[in-house]
Short mmCIF file of C-alpha atoms in Angstrom, two decimals:
data_model
loop_
_atom_site.label_atom_id
_atom_site.label_comp_id
_atom_site.label_asym_id
_atom_site.label_seq_id
_atom_site.Cartn_x
_atom_site.Cartn_y
_atom_site.Cartn_z
CA MET A 1108 132.53 66.25 134.07
CA SER A 1109 133.71 63.92 136.04
CA PRO A 1110 136.40 61.42 134.65
CA VAL A 1111 135.81 57.81 134.06
CA ARG A 1112 136.67 55.99 137.78
CA THR A 1113 139.71 54.10 136.52
CA ALA A 1114 142.20 52.44 138.27
CA PRO A 1115 145.77 51.11 137.64
CA ALA A 1116 146.44 47.36 138.98
CA GLU A 1117 149.37 48.04 140.20
CA LEU A 1118 150.57 51.85 141.97
CA THR A 1119 154.13 52.67 141.28
CA ALA A 1120 156.17 54.52 144.31
CA GLY A 1121 155.38 58.35 142.73
CA ASP A 1122 151.06 57.26 142.63
CA ALA A 1123 151.28 55.34 146.53
CA GLU A 1124 152.96 58.97 147.45
CA LEU A 1125 150.71 61.37 145.50
CA ARG A 1126 147.79 59.82 146.93
CA THR A 1127 148.51 59.54 150.47
CA ARG A 1128 149.81 63.20 150.04
CA TYR A 1129 146.09 63.53 149.14
CA LEU A 1130 144.78 61.68 152.39
CA ASN A 1131 147.45 64.00 154.60
CA GLU A 1132 145.92 67.17 152.85
CA VAL A 1133 142.43 65.81 152.97
CA LEU A 1134 142.55 64.74 156.74
CA GLY A 1135 144.67 68.57 157.23
CA LEU A 1136 141.73 70.05 155.89
CA LEU A 1137 138.53 68.44 158.10
CA TYR A 1138 140.91 68.42 161.71
CA PRO A 1139 142.95 71.35 161.44
CA PRO A 1140 145.24 71.91 164.96
CA PRO A 1141 145.04 71.64 167.79
CA CYS A 1142 143.38 68.23 165.78
CA ARG A 1143 145.88 65.10 165.48
CA THR A 1144 145.65 62.34 162.72
CA ASP A 1145 148.79 60.56 164.05
CA GLY A 1146 147.27 58.33 166.60
CA SER A 1147 148.41 60.99 169.45
CA PRO A 1148 146.92 61.07 172.78
CA GLY A 1149 144.04 63.01 173.69
CA THR A 1150 140.26 63.36 173.30
CA PRO A 1151 138.83 60.94 170.50
CA ILE A 1152 137.13 62.30 167.78
CA ALA A 1153 137.14 59.49 165.33
CA GLU A 1154 138.91 56.50 164.07
CA TYR A 1155 138.82 55.48 160.43
CA MET A 1156 139.66 52.48 158.62
CA VAL A 1157 140.92 53.09 155.29
CA VAL A 1158 139.88 51.37 152.01
CA PRO A 1159 141.50 49.01 150.56
CA ASP A 1160 144.73 50.87 152.45
CA ALA A 1161 146.59 53.92 153.29
CA ARG A 1162 148.15 53.48 149.81
CA ARG A 1163 145.04 53.48 147.60
CA PRO A 1164 142.89 55.63 149.49
CA LYS A 1165 139.09 55.46 148.50
CA LEU A 1166 137.34 55.61 151.58
CA LEU A 1167 137.57 56.11 155.18
CA VAL A 1168 135.19 54.22 157.30
CA PRO A 1169 134.45 55.27 160.94
CA SER A 1170 134.99 52.08 162.89
CA THR A 1171 133.33 52.79 166.40
CA SER A 1172 129.87 50.95 165.43
CA ARG A 1173 130.26 47.87 163.25
CA ARG A 1174 126.68 49.08 161.81
CA VAL A 1175 127.60 52.34 160.89
CA ALA A 1176 130.84 51.20 158.56
CA ALA A 1177 128.95 48.79 156.96
CA ALA A 1178 126.51 51.53 155.75
CA ALA A 1179 129.74 53.60 155.42
CA VAL A 1180 131.04 50.82 152.79
CA ARG A 1181 127.36 49.85 151.26
CA ARG A 1182 126.60 53.14 150.68
CA TYR A 1183 129.80 54.56 149.36
CA ALA A 1184 128.95 54.34 145.47
CA GLU A 1185 127.23 51.69 143.07
CA PRO A 1186 129.46 48.95 141.95
CA GLN A 1187 129.99 48.87 137.83
CA SER A 1188 130.71 45.26 137.61
CA ARG A 1189 130.05 42.16 139.43
CA SER A 1190 133.58 41.65 140.68
CA ALA A 1191 133.12 44.94 141.86
CA LYS A 1192 130.13 43.79 143.63
CA LEU A 1193 131.49 41.20 145.57
CA LYS A 1194 134.81 43.00 146.88
CA ARG A 1195 132.05 45.56 147.85
CA GLU A 1196 130.31 42.95 149.63
CA ALA A 1197 133.21 40.86 151.35
CA VAL A 1198 134.41 43.76 152.92
CA VAL A 1199 130.47 44.65 154.56
CA ALA A 1200 131.04 41.36 155.81
CA ALA A 1201 134.35 41.89 157.76
CA VAL A 1202 132.95 45.05 159.03
CA ARG A 1203 129.41 43.82 160.46
CA THR A 1204 131.54 40.64 161.68
CA GLY A 1205 134.67 41.97 163.57
CA ALA A 1206 137.38 40.28 160.63
CA SER A 1207 138.01 44.15 159.57
CA SER A 1208 140.60 44.30 162.17
CA VAL A 1209 142.37 41.37 159.58
CA LEU A 1210 141.24 42.76 155.89
CA LEU A 1211 141.62 46.65 157.43
CA ARG A 1212 144.54 46.89 158.69
CA ASP A 1213 145.40 50.67 158.36
CA ARG A 1214 143.71 52.94 160.60
CA ILE A 1215 143.58 56.84 161.93
CA ARG A 1216 142.86 58.12 164.80
CA VAL A 1217 141.46 61.78 165.65
CA THR A 1218 141.99 63.42 168.36
CA GLY A 1219 141.79 66.63 169.91
CA PRO A 1220 138.71 69.02 170.78
CA PHE A 1221 135.31 67.70 168.68
CA SER A 1222 134.36 71.60 168.54
CA HIS A 1223 137.58 71.87 166.50
CA SER A 1224 136.22 69.02 163.37
CA ILE A 1225 134.32 68.72 160.68
CA ASP A 1226 132.26 66.42 163.02
CA GLY A 1227 131.94 68.87 165.33
CA HIS A 1228 130.43 71.66 163.30
CA LEU A 1229 128.20 69.54 161.25
CA SER A 1230 126.49 67.78 163.99
CA GLU A 1231 126.50 71.33 165.72
CA ALA A 1232 125.27 72.84 162.03
CA LEU A 1233 122.32 70.07 161.56
CA GLY A 1234 121.74 69.58 165.12
CA ARG A 1235 121.79 65.47 165.52
CA GLU A 1236 124.50 63.22 166.38
CA LEU A 1237 126.59 61.68 163.61
CA SER A 1238 129.86 59.98 161.98
CA VAL A 1239 131.61 61.34 159.14
CA SER A 1240 132.85 58.81 156.03
CA VAL A 1241 135.25 60.49 153.64
CA HIS A 1242 135.56 59.38 150.20
CA ILE A 1243 138.29 60.19 148.65
CA GLY A 1244 138.34 60.74 144.73
CA PRO A 1245 140.63 60.46 142.35
CA ALA A 1246 143.10 63.31 140.38
CA ARG A 1247 141.24 66.12 139.29
CA ALA A 1248 140.80 69.62 138.90
CA ASN A 1249 137.51 69.37 140.69
CA ARG A 1250 138.22 67.14 143.30
CA LYS A 1251 137.02 68.08 147.08
CA PRO A 1252 136.06 65.96 149.95
CA VAL A 1253 132.84 64.51 150.04
CA LEU A 1254 131.29 63.08 153.18
CA GLN A 1255 128.94 60.36 154.01
CA LEU A 1256 127.27 61.62 156.86
CA ILE A 1257 125.73 58.49 158.82
CA GLY A 1258 123.21 58.36 161.99
CA PRO A 1259 124.09 55.99 164.94
CA ASP A 1260 121.32 53.39 163.52
CA GLY A 1261 123.18 53.39 160.32
CA ASP A 1262 121.01 55.42 158.50
CA THR A 1263 122.91 57.46 155.51
CA PHE A 1264 120.80 60.87 155.65
CA GLY A 1265 123.39 63.30 153.76
CA PHE A 1266 126.17 63.65 151.60
CA GLY A 1267 128.61 67.19 152.11
CA LYS A 1268 130.57 68.90 149.92
CA LEU A 1269 133.90 71.19 150.55
CA GLY A 1270 135.26 73.66 148.63
CA THR A 1271 139.08 74.02 149.16
CA GLY A 1272 140.45 76.09 146.70
CA PRO A 1273 138.96 78.93 143.91
CA LEU A 1274 137.44 76.51 141.87
CA THR A 1275 136.00 73.92 144.04
CA GLN A 1276 134.65 76.45 146.24
CA ALA A 1277 132.80 78.13 142.97
CA LEU A 1278 131.59 74.72 142.48
CA VAL A 1279 130.07 74.13 146.00
CA ARG A 1280 128.29 77.64 145.76
CA ALA A 1281 127.15 77.21 142.46
CA GLU A 1282 125.61 73.31 143.11
CA THR A 1283 123.53 75.44 146.56
CA ALA A 1284 122.39 77.46 144.59
CA ALA A 1285 121.06 75.09 141.84
CA LEU A 1286 119.37 73.07 144.62
CA THR A 1287 117.66 75.74 145.57
CA SER A 1288 116.29 77.09 142.60
CA LEU A 1289 115.46 73.95 141.72
CA ALA A 1290 113.43 72.70 144.57
CA HIS A 1291 111.19 75.63 143.75
CA SER A 1292 110.89 75.09 140.24
CA GLY A 1293 108.19 72.73 139.99
CA LEU A 1294 109.92 69.43 138.81
CA THR A 1295 108.01 66.59 137.78
CA LYS A 1296 109.88 64.02 135.97
CA LEU A 1297 113.24 63.31 138.31
CA VAL A 1298 114.41 63.82 141.96
CA ILE A 1299 116.72 65.67 143.16
CA PRO A 1300 118.65 66.63 146.88
CA ARG A 1301 117.58 69.05 148.98
CA VAL A 1302 120.18 71.59 150.64
CA LEU A 1303 120.32 70.60 154.61
CA HIS A 1304 122.82 73.69 155.41
CA ALA A 1305 125.05 75.52 153.24
CA GLY A 1306 127.86 77.97 154.51
CA GLN A 1307 131.67 78.40 155.47
CA TRP A 1308 133.59 76.70 158.03
CA ARG A 1309 137.30 77.38 158.72
CA GLY A 1310 137.90 78.66 155.17
CA LEU A 1311 135.99 75.75 152.83
CA GLU A 1312 132.71 76.57 151.32
CA VAL A 1313 130.46 73.67 152.48
CA LEU A 1314 126.81 72.61 151.51
CA VAL A 1315 125.42 69.39 152.83
CA GLN A 1316 122.40 67.92 150.88
CA SER A 1317 120.19 65.08 152.06
CA ALA A 1318 120.91 61.40 150.97
CA LEU A 1319 118.77 60.08 148.08
CA PRO A 1320 117.65 56.36 148.54
CA VAL A 1321 120.74 55.30 145.56
CA TRP A 1322 120.59 52.03 147.13
CA LEU A 1323 117.33 51.02 146.37
CA PRO A 1324 116.96 48.08 143.83
CA ARG A 1325 117.58 49.99 140.20
CA ALA A 1326 114.54 49.76 137.92
CA PRO A 1327 115.39 49.71 133.74
CA LEU A 1328 116.30 52.85 132.56
CA SER A 1329 114.08 53.73 129.27
CA ARG A 1330 115.23 56.05 126.70
CA ARG A 1331 111.74 57.64 127.21
CA ARG A 1332 112.24 58.71 131.24
CA LEU A 1333 115.49 59.67 130.43
CA VAL A 1334 114.77 62.24 127.30
CA ALA A 1335 111.19 63.12 129.38
CA ALA A 1336 113.67 64.29 132.82
CA MET A 1337 116.43 66.15 130.30
CA LEU A 1338 112.99 67.74 129.17
CA ASP A 1339 111.62 68.79 132.14
CA ILE A 1340 116.01 70.64 133.61
CA ALA A 1341 115.56 72.32 129.68
CA GLY A 1342 112.93 74.22 130.57
CA CYS A 1343 112.39 74.92 133.65
CA CYS A 1344 113.91 78.57 133.94
CA GLY A 1345 112.10 79.01 130.56
CA TYR A 1346 112.73 79.25 127.16
CA THR A 1347 114.53 81.45 124.33
CA THR A 1348 114.61 81.46 120.78
CA GLY A 1349 117.73 82.44 118.38
CA ALA A 1350 119.90 82.39 115.68
CA LEU A 1351 123.04 81.06 117.25
CA SER A 1352 125.12 84.12 115.82
CA GLY A 1353 123.89 86.23 117.68
CA SER A 1354 122.84 84.36 121.11
CA ALA A 1355 123.72 85.25 124.77
CA TYR A 1356 125.20 81.42 124.52
CA TRP A 1357 127.81 82.00 122.16
CA HIS A 1358 128.26 85.78 123.50
CA ASP A 1359 129.37 83.74 126.96
CA LEU A 1360 130.97 81.29 125.15
CA ARG A 1361 133.53 83.28 123.11
CA ALA A 1362 134.45 85.41 126.61
CA ARG A 1363 135.47 82.00 128.13
CA LEU A 1364 137.48 81.00 124.76
CA ALA A 1365 139.38 84.17 125.52
CA GLU A 1366 140.62 83.36 128.34
CA VAL A 1367 141.67 79.92 127.52
CA GLY A 1368 143.81 81.70 124.72
CA ASP A 1369 147.03 81.92 125.52
CA ARG A 1370 147.04 78.19 125.69
CA PRO A 1371 148.23 75.98 122.63
CA GLU A 1372 145.07 74.18 122.91
CA GLY A 1373 142.53 77.06 123.73
CA VAL A 1374 144.05 78.55 120.10
CA GLY A 1375 142.73 75.32 117.91
CA LEU A 1376 139.53 75.28 119.81
CA ALA A 1377 138.50 79.03 119.60
CA ALA A 1378 139.73 79.10 115.54
CA ALA A 1379 137.06 75.53 115.53
CA ALA A 1380 134.88 77.29 117.79
CA GLU A 1381 134.62 80.19 114.74
CA LEU A 1382 134.44 78.46 111.62
CA LEU A 1383 131.56 76.52 113.56
CA VAL A 1384 129.59 79.73 114.25
CA GLN A 1385 130.62 80.70 110.66
CA ARG A 1386 129.10 78.09 109.40
CA ALA A 1387 125.66 77.08 111.61
CA GLY A 1388 125.31 80.70 113.17
CA GLU A 1389 122.29 81.55 110.94
CA ILE A 1390 120.67 77.99 112.46
CA VAL A 1391 117.41 79.12 114.69
CA LEU A 1392 117.85 77.20 118.41
CA ARG A 1393 115.82 77.18 121.04
CA TYR A 1394 118.16 78.00 124.93
CA GLY A 1395 117.09 76.53 127.94
CA ALA A 1396 118.69 75.39 131.33
CA TRP A 1397 120.96 72.02 131.37
CA HIS A 1398 121.66 69.79 134.66
CA GLY A 1399 125.48 70.30 133.06
CA ASP A 1400 127.10 66.39 134.13
CA TRP A 1401 124.66 64.48 132.91
CA ALA A 1402 126.47 60.96 133.29
CA PRO A 1403 125.48 58.05 134.15
CA TRP A 1404 127.16 57.55 137.52
CA ASN A 1405 125.29 60.98 138.62
CA MET A 1406 122.02 59.11 138.27
CA ALA A 1407 119.51 56.21 139.92
CA ASN A 1408 116.39 54.84 138.16
CA ILE A 1409 114.22 53.12 140.52
CA ALA A 1410 110.79 52.10 141.09
CA ASP A 1411 109.73 55.33 142.23
CA GLY A 1412 111.30 57.59 139.69
CA LEU A 1413 115.28 58.79 138.46
CA LEU A 1414 117.64 60.84 140.63
CA VAL A 1415 119.62 62.21 139.70
CA TRP A 1416 122.57 64.21 142.03
CA ASP A 1417 126.02 66.84 141.62
CA TRP A 1418 124.59 69.73 140.40
CA GLU A 1419 127.30 71.83 140.93
CA ARG A 1420 127.58 72.69 136.63
CA PHE A 1421 123.73 73.45 136.84
CA ALA A 1422 123.19 76.32 133.81
CA SER A 1423 120.71 78.11 132.14
CA GLY A 1424 120.37 79.06 128.52
CA VAL A 1425 122.37 76.68 126.08
CA PRO A 1426 121.04 74.87 123.37
CA LEU A 1427 118.78 72.55 123.87
CA GLY A 1428 120.10 68.66 124.32
CA PHE A 1429 122.94 69.28 125.37
CA ASP A 1430 122.67 66.92 127.95
CA ALA A 1431 121.71 63.79 125.58
CA VAL A 1432 125.05 64.84 123.99
CA HIS A 1433 126.50 64.74 127.61
CA HIS A 1434 125.06 61.22 128.81
CA GLU A 1435 126.50 59.86 125.52
CA LEU A 1436 129.48 60.83 125.27
CA GLN A 1437 129.55 59.54 128.73
CA ARG A 1438 127.89 56.40 128.79
CA ARG A 1439 130.30 55.30 125.23
CA ILE A 1440 134.17 56.11 127.54
CA GLN A 1441 132.47 54.32 130.71
CA SER A 1442 131.55 51.35 128.41
CA THR A 1443 134.56 51.19 126.22
CA GLY A 1444 137.53 53.63 127.13
CA ASP A 1445 138.70 54.73 123.94
CA ALA A 1446 137.50 58.53 124.49
CA LYS A 1447 138.56 59.62 121.10
CA ASP A 1448 136.33 56.79 119.28
CA ALA A 1449 133.05 58.14 122.08
CA VAL A 1450 133.88 61.67 120.61
CA GLU A 1451 132.91 60.24 117.06
CA ALA A 1452 130.82 57.81 117.85
CA THR A 1453 128.13 60.16 119.88
CA VAL A 1454 128.66 62.73 116.98
CA ARG A 1455 127.49 60.35 114.13
CA ARG A 1456 123.95 59.89 116.38
CA SER A 1457 123.16 63.44 116.71
CA ALA A 1458 120.52 63.37 115.11
CA GLU A 1459 118.94 60.21 116.62
CA LEU A 1460 119.98 62.04 120.05
CA LEU A 1461 118.48 65.33 119.54
CA ALA A 1462 115.10 65.10 117.79
CA PRO A 1463 113.18 64.65 120.89
CA PHE A 1464 114.63 68.26 121.53
CA GLY A 1465 112.79 69.92 118.51
CA VAL A 1466 116.63 70.73 117.65
CA PRO A 1467 116.60 71.07 113.88
CA VAL A 1468 118.11 68.86 111.65
CA ASP A 1469 120.54 71.27 110.03
CA GLY A 1470 121.61 71.62 112.99
CA ARG A 1471 121.49 68.63 115.26
CA GLU A 1472 125.44 68.26 114.00
CA ALA A 1473 126.37 71.80 115.23
CA THR A 1474 124.90 71.25 118.40
CA ALA A 1475 126.43 68.64 119.17
CA LEU A 1476 129.97 70.12 118.01
CA LEU A 1477 128.75 73.08 120.17
CA TYR A 1478 128.68 71.22 122.92
CA LEU A 1479 132.33 69.74 122.69
CA VAL A 1480 133.45 73.16 122.65
CA ASP A 1481 132.01 74.13 125.37
CA LEU A 1482 132.91 70.57 127.31
CA ALA A 1483 136.26 71.57 126.07
CA THR A 1484 136.84 74.76 127.13
CA ARG A 1485 135.43 73.98 130.97
CA TYR A 1486 138.46 71.10 130.60
CA LEU A 1487 140.43 74.15 130.13
CA THR A 1488 139.08 76.52 132.19
CA ASP A 1489 139.57 73.84 135.12
CA ARG A 1490 142.58 73.30 133.85
CA GLN A 1491 142.77 69.30 134.30
CA ALA A 1492 145.73 68.79 132.20
CA GLU A 1493 148.04 70.51 135.27
CA ALA A 1494 145.69 68.54 138.00
CA GLY A 1495 146.11 64.93 135.86
CA ALA A 1496 142.73 64.04 135.12
CA ARG A 1497 142.78 61.17 132.78
CA LEU A 1498 141.41 63.09 129.76
CA GLY A 1499 142.65 66.21 130.94
CA VAL A 1500 144.91 66.28 127.46
CA LEU A 1501 142.12 67.09 125.15
CA GLY A 1502 144.39 66.82 121.87
CA THR A 1503 144.20 63.10 122.50
CA TRP A 1504 140.68 62.29 121.96
CA LEU A 1505 138.50 65.70 121.90
CA LEU A 1506 140.24 68.08 119.62
CA PRO A 1507 141.32 65.81 116.93
CA VAL A 1508 137.75 64.87 116.48
CA LEU A 1509 135.95 68.56 116.81
CA ILE A 1510 138.57 69.94 114.12
CA ARG A 1511 137.97 67.38 111.38
CA ARG A 1512 134.23 67.17 112.36
CA VAL A 1513 133.50 71.16 112.14
CA GLU A 1514 135.84 71.71 108.87
CA GLU A 1515 133.66 69.07 107.26
CA LEU A 1516 130.31 70.37 108.04
#
């Protein structure tokens, strides 16, 4: 899952050091030796403005073209508030007019052989001229460099993801496989990216996908449209039916729980899961596919359709309705900031959330709790707490609610 993107009002010296260190790590991956990112003399490859600055890097904006720089900022992310939108527009205006030299003082100049850079690799792989804008994400186990690919005219035509370690490489491969499979599955209720390029480069897993037009005006999203899209995904690989206790899903989840059973939170989680299946294991459920991280920030509703991206957690054979529960939980966390209360409210609403998916009445709360077990297992497997993710410590929000609810079931 993608943690809610919030930032402290002020950075401590330690925070700034960690962010700067990660920025340097990303630059070292994108521009390995003999490329240089310290401003050394040599053949120029790229020059970046650091937004908002080098102590709080969120975006590297190519500065060689005002049109390209404006596109990089405008299409970086959808602002979640009026003030955030005003700040973004101020930066766009600055790069368009040339005032960025005052507003954005921190610069990174890259020199060296073009063929050794990510710019050179992607330009050759895609057969076109491009500029790269680099997104620097918050601390989490699945953090990876995300590249916005922009043509000379300022058109954002693609986004690239780079898998840098075992977890992120597996996720990039999984998203490549998911998008390739879903391209031929006959989806009609949502729009997904196309794979433009996939492969390896200098030990990194690379996926380039087409850019969905998220910058188009948004349309109100009805509950009916959202559910229809989730059902479209649920049935794209077919359905199976059976009691939870004997299902392939429970067999797989149990194996995943065993892999994290050596940790204190894993012990409590496994015990809650076993008790849940003891009490609800005979309920007959339907199993299908799910997006795996269907959150408000991974979709956009426009007049022509519902756009959905970030398919690295896609899986089949899960209880129907998982996407609906996940979306509700993430929506509540995003709007309130109180993750524990969001879990409580989501479980309380399980009957309403799962009714459109044909989940039997006596299995709806159990399905929501099973989703929480699945999500918690993912967090432990990915070691989100060790990576510093904001919601990485499950004992502070998810586990207490899950354990109590299972005991009351």
